[in-house]
Structure formats: structure tokens, C-alpha cells
mmCIF file of C-alpha atoms in Angstrom:
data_model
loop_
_atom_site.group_PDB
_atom_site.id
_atom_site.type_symbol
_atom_site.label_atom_id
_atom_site.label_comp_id
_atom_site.label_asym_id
_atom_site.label_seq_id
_atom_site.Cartn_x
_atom_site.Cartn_y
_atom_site.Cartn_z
ATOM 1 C CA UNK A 1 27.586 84.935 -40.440
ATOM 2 C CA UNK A 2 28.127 87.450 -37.853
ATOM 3 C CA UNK A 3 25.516 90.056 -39.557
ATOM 4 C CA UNK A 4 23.070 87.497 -39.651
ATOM 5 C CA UNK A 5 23.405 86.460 -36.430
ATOM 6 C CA UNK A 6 23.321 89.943 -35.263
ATOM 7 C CA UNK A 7 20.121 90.349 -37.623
ATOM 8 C CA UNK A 8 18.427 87.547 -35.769
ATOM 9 C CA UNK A 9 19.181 89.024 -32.543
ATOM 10 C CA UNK A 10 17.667 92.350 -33.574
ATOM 11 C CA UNK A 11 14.559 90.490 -35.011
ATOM 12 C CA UNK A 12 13.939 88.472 -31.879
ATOM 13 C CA UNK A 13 14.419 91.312 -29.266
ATOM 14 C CA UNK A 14 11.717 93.316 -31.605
ATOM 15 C CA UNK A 15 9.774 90.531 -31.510
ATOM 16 C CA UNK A 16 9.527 90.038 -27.870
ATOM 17 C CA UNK A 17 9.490 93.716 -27.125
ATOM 18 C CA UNK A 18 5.940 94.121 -29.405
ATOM 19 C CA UNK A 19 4.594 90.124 -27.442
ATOM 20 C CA UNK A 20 5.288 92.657 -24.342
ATOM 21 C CA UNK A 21 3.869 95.810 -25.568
ATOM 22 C CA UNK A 22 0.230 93.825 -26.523
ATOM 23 C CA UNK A 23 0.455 92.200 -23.027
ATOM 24 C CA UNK A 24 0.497 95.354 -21.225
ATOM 25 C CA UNK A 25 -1.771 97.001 -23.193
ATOM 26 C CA UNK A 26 -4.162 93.893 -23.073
ATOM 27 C CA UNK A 27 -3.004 94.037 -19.083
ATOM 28 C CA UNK A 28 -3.974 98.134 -18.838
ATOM 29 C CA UNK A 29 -7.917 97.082 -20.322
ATOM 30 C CA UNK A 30 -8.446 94.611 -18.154
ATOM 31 C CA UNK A 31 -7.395 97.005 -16.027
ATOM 32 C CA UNK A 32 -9.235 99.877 -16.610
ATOM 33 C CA UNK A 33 -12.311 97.215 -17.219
ATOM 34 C CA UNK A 34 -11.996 96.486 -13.487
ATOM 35 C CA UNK A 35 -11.983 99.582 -12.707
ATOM 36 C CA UNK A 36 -14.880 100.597 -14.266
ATOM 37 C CA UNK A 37 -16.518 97.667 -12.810
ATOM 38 C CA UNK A 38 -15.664 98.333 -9.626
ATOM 39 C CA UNK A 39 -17.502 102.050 -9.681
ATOM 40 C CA UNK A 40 -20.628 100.334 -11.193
ATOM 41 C CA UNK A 41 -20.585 97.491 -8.076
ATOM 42 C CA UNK A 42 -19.911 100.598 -5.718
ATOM 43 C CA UNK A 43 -22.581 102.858 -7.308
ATOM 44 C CA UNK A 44 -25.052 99.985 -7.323
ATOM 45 C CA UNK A 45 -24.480 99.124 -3.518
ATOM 46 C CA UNK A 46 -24.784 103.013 -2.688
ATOM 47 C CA UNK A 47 -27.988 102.791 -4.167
ATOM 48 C CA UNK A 48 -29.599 99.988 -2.609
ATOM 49 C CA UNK A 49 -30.049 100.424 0.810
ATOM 50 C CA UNK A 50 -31.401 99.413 3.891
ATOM 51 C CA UNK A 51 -34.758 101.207 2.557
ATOM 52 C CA UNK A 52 -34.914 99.639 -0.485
ATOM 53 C CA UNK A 53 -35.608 96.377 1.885
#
């Protein structure tokens, strides 16, 4: 019984470790997503300007 129980432990802490892994590596796109969002938004406000009115 004690194996098992051990076993199960094993099998859940693996389990949550890998939920955790996928949400930071969903969290690092999103990220990095932003990011690149971000330098488009900047580049596109560099580029208009008061001229371009």
C-alpha cells in the first residue's frame, strides 16, 4: 500500500510539474507576442507624425 501510495504521489507531482511547465511556456508566448506587439505599435507611431497630418 505504501508503494502505491508513494507511486501516486510521484504521478501527481509529475503531473502538476508538466500543467506548470505548458503554463509558462504558454505564459513566455504571450509574452514574447506582446512584445513583439509592442515594437510594431512603437514603430507605427514613430512613423506617423505630425507631417503625416
Amino acid at each position: 500500500k505504501e508503494i502505491i501510495r508513494i507511486d501516486d504521489v510521484l504521478i501527481k507531482n509529475v503531473s502538476i510539474s508538466n500543467i506548470d511547465n505548458v503554463l509558462w511556456n504558454s505564459i513566455e508566448k504571450l509574452y514574447r507576442v506582446n512584445k513583439d506587439f509592442v515594437r510594431l505599435s512603437d514603430k507605427l507611431e514613430s512613423d506617423i507624425g505630425p507631417d503625416d497630418f
